[in-house]
Amino acid sequence: VLDEPTAVLTKREIDKLFEIIAELKAKGVCVIYISHRIEEVFEICDRITILKDGAKVGTVNVGDVSREQLVRM
């Protein structure tokens, strides 16, 4: 579980983190990535679960949703 892991990282460190996440995913490891940065979510995630005020709004596959739809959720 990674909660806002890029908040204090440099671009270089973020790139390395995303490489590690990709390696873990390739090995079948589930990664829970919590972020407010939509561009990151679209870059590394397969599915997105949206929470608002502590309640689940929905879960979507990254390929099935646009950034605008995600923001509206």
XYZ file of C-alpha atoms in Angstrom:
73
model
C 0.000 0.000 0.000
C 1.473 3.297 -1.125
C -0.220 6.443 0.179
C 0.773 9.579 -1.757
C 4.311 8.211 -2.268
C 5.385 10.860 -4.793
C 4.509 13.853 -2.606
C 8.138 14.451 -1.634
C 9.986 12.732 -4.488
C 11.958 14.251 -7.347
C 11.074 13.419 -10.965
C 13.997 10.981 -11.081
C 12.816 9.240 -7.908
C 9.245 9.072 -9.238
C 10.488 7.439 -12.447
C 12.378 4.837 -10.403
C 9.342 4.194 -8.185
C 7.161 3.651 -11.260
C 9.754 1.201 -12.664
C 9.618 -0.770 -9.414
C 5.812 -0.772 -9.455
C 5.839 -2.045 -13.054
C 8.222 -4.860 -12.066
C 5.994 -5.849 -9.156
C 2.889 -5.826 -11.368
C 4.686 -8.037 -13.906
C 5.308 -10.534 -11.097
C 1.624 -10.547 -10.189
C 1.954 -8.425 -7.059
C -1.051 -6.270 -6.219
C -0.177 -2.649 -5.527
C -2.628 -0.299 -3.865
C -1.646 3.211 -4.902
C -3.376 6.162 -3.253
C -3.013 9.501 -5.025
C -4.725 12.758 -5.845
C -2.521 13.132 -8.926
C -4.677 11.909 -11.782
C -1.806 11.775 -14.283
C 0.004 9.261 -12.059
C -3.059 7.077 -11.744
C -3.459 6.899 -15.513
C 0.236 6.104 -15.931
C 0.561 3.171 -13.547
C -2.855 1.812 -12.615
C -5.078 -0.836 -14.181
C -8.173 -0.047 -12.118
C -9.224 2.991 -10.153
C -11.508 3.141 -7.145
C -12.819 6.606 -6.356
C -13.561 7.523 -2.752
C -15.324 10.717 -1.711
C -15.908 11.682 1.897
C -14.959 8.159 2.923
C -17.515 6.469 0.679
C -16.860 4.452 -2.471
C -18.108 6.267 -5.562
C -17.105 3.569 -8.037
C -14.420 1.372 -9.561
C -13.436 1.602 -13.220
C -10.810 0.178 -15.531
C -8.308 2.839 -16.565
C -8.922 2.157 -20.261
C -12.667 2.669 -19.846
C -12.659 6.170 -18.345
C -11.451 9.618 -19.379
C -9.796 12.108 -17.084
C -12.925 14.252 -17.249
C -15.168 11.339 -16.241
C -12.820 10.511 -13.385
C -12.911 14.091 -12.101
C -16.723 14.117 -12.245
C -16.831 10.950 -10.170
